[in-house]
Amino acid sequence: MNTKLIAKNPTAYHNYNIENKIETGIVLSGTEIKSIRSGKINLKDSYAYLKNAEIFICGMHISPYEHGNIFNKDPLRDRKLLLHKKEIHKLMGLTKQKGYSLVPISLYFKGNHVKIELGVGKGKKLYDKRQDLAKKDAQRQIAINLKNKQY
């Protein structure tokens, strides 16, 4: 199956140490799909939560479709994620541990279906973020120096 990336969460790896990843489906309306196809989606402040043995995504902004009229839904409404019961129980066990969260990493088309890649991660402290930025900066400097050296 071919996959086409629609959107990535820019803050997922910056704010969390992602340990597990899982692919899920999502329940959407027709006008939301049309809006997603035109790329009008934002995952920046979104997260997933458990409620009554179901998983929902909150804070994912899908702009209303221009030609949708009365069929447009609320752009920030909670949307249900499609998982098997076994997977939901596994995620319930992981998120009950101290500090673990469900974070959407990316949204993509897999064939004709929209899929979300969820990550189970632990929140980073401020000093962890600083260390990661310092490592990235050091790697960038090394790459620049090697490129300029030219053997």
PDB file of N, CA, C and O in Angstrom, residues 133-143:
ATOM      1  N   LEU A 133      18.555  19.922  21.887  1.00  0.00           N
ATOM      2  CA  LEU A 133      18.891  21.031  20.994  1.00  0.00           C
ATOM      3  C   LEU A 133      20.402  21.190  20.852  1.00  0.00           C
ATOM      4  O   LEU A 133      20.911  21.455  19.760  1.00  0.00           O
ATOM      5  N   ALA A 134      21.136  20.997  21.958  1.00  0.00           N
ATOM      6  CA  ALA A 134      22.600  21.100  21.907  1.00  0.00           C
ATOM      7  C   ALA A 134      23.185  19.990  21.026  1.00  0.00           C
ATOM      8  O   ALA A 134      24.111  20.233  20.248  1.00  0.00           O
ATOM      9  N   LYS A 135      22.665  18.768  21.134  1.00  0.00           N
ATOM     10  CA  LYS A 135      23.125  17.656  20.295  1.00  0.00           C
ATOM     11  C   LYS A 135      22.871  17.942  18.816  1.00  0.00           C
ATOM     12  O   LYS A 135      23.733  17.712  17.975  1.00  0.00           O
ATOM     13  N   LYS A 136      21.662  18.437  18.506  1.00  0.00           N
ATOM     14  CA  LYS A 136      21.322  18.760  17.125  1.00  0.00           C
ATOM     15  C   LYS A 136      22.255  19.827  16.575  1.00  0.00           C
ATOM     16  O   LYS A 136      22.722  19.734  15.437  1.00  0.00           O
ATOM     17  N   ASP A 137      22.522  20.849  17.383  1.00  0.00           N
ATOM     18  CA  ASP A 137      23.397  21.934  16.956  1.00  0.00           C
ATOM     19  C   ASP A 137      24.812  21.416  16.706  1.00  0.00           C
ATOM     20  O   ASP A 137      25.460  21.783  15.718  1.00  0.00           O
ATOM     21  N   ALA A 138      25.299  20.544  17.589  1.00  0.00           N
ATOM     22  CA  ALA A 138      26.640  19.973  17.429  1.00  0.00           C
ATOM     23  C   ALA A 138      26.713  19.132  16.153  1.00  0.00           C
ATOM     24  O   ALA A 138      27.687  19.223  15.390  1.00  0.00           O
ATOM     25  N   GLN A 139      25.699  18.310  15.891  1.00  0.00           N
ATOM     26  CA  GLN A 139      25.677  17.497  14.679  1.00  0.00           C
ATOM     27  C   GLN A 139      25.651  18.378  13.424  1.00  0.00           C
ATOM     28  O   GLN A 139      26.314  18.081  12.434  1.00  0.00           O
ATOM     29  N   ARG A 140      24.897  19.463  13.497  1.00  0.00           N
ATOM     30  CA  ARG A 140      24.819  20.385  12.358  1.00  0.00           C
ATOM     31  C   ARG A 140      26.186  21.020  12.090  1.00  0.00           C
ATOM     32  O   ARG A 140      26.622  21.132  10.948  1.00  0.00           O
ATOM     33  N   GLN A 141      26.880  21.419  13.148  1.00  0.00           N
ATOM     34  CA  GLN A 141      28.210  22.020  13.011  1.00  0.00           C
ATOM     35  C   GLN A 141      29.213  21.030  12.423  1.00  0.00           C
ATOM     36  O   GLN A 141      30.025  21.380  11.571  1.00  0.00           O
ATOM     37  N   ILE A 142      29.159  19.791  12.872  1.00  0.00           N
ATOM     38  CA  ILE A 142      30.051  18.752  12.349  1.00  0.00           C
ATOM     39  C   ILE A 142      29.788  18.557  10.858  1.00  0.00           C
ATOM     40  O   ILE A 142      30.725  18.472  10.059  1.00  0.00           O
ATOM     41  N   ALA A 143      28.514  18.486  10.476  1.00  0.00           N
ATOM     42  CA  ALA A 143      28.164  18.304   9.060  1.00  0.00           C
ATOM     43  C   ALA A 143      28.657  19.478   8.213  1.00  0.00           C
ATOM     44  O   ALA A 143      29.188  19.285   7.116  1.00  0.00           O
TER      45      ALA A 143
END
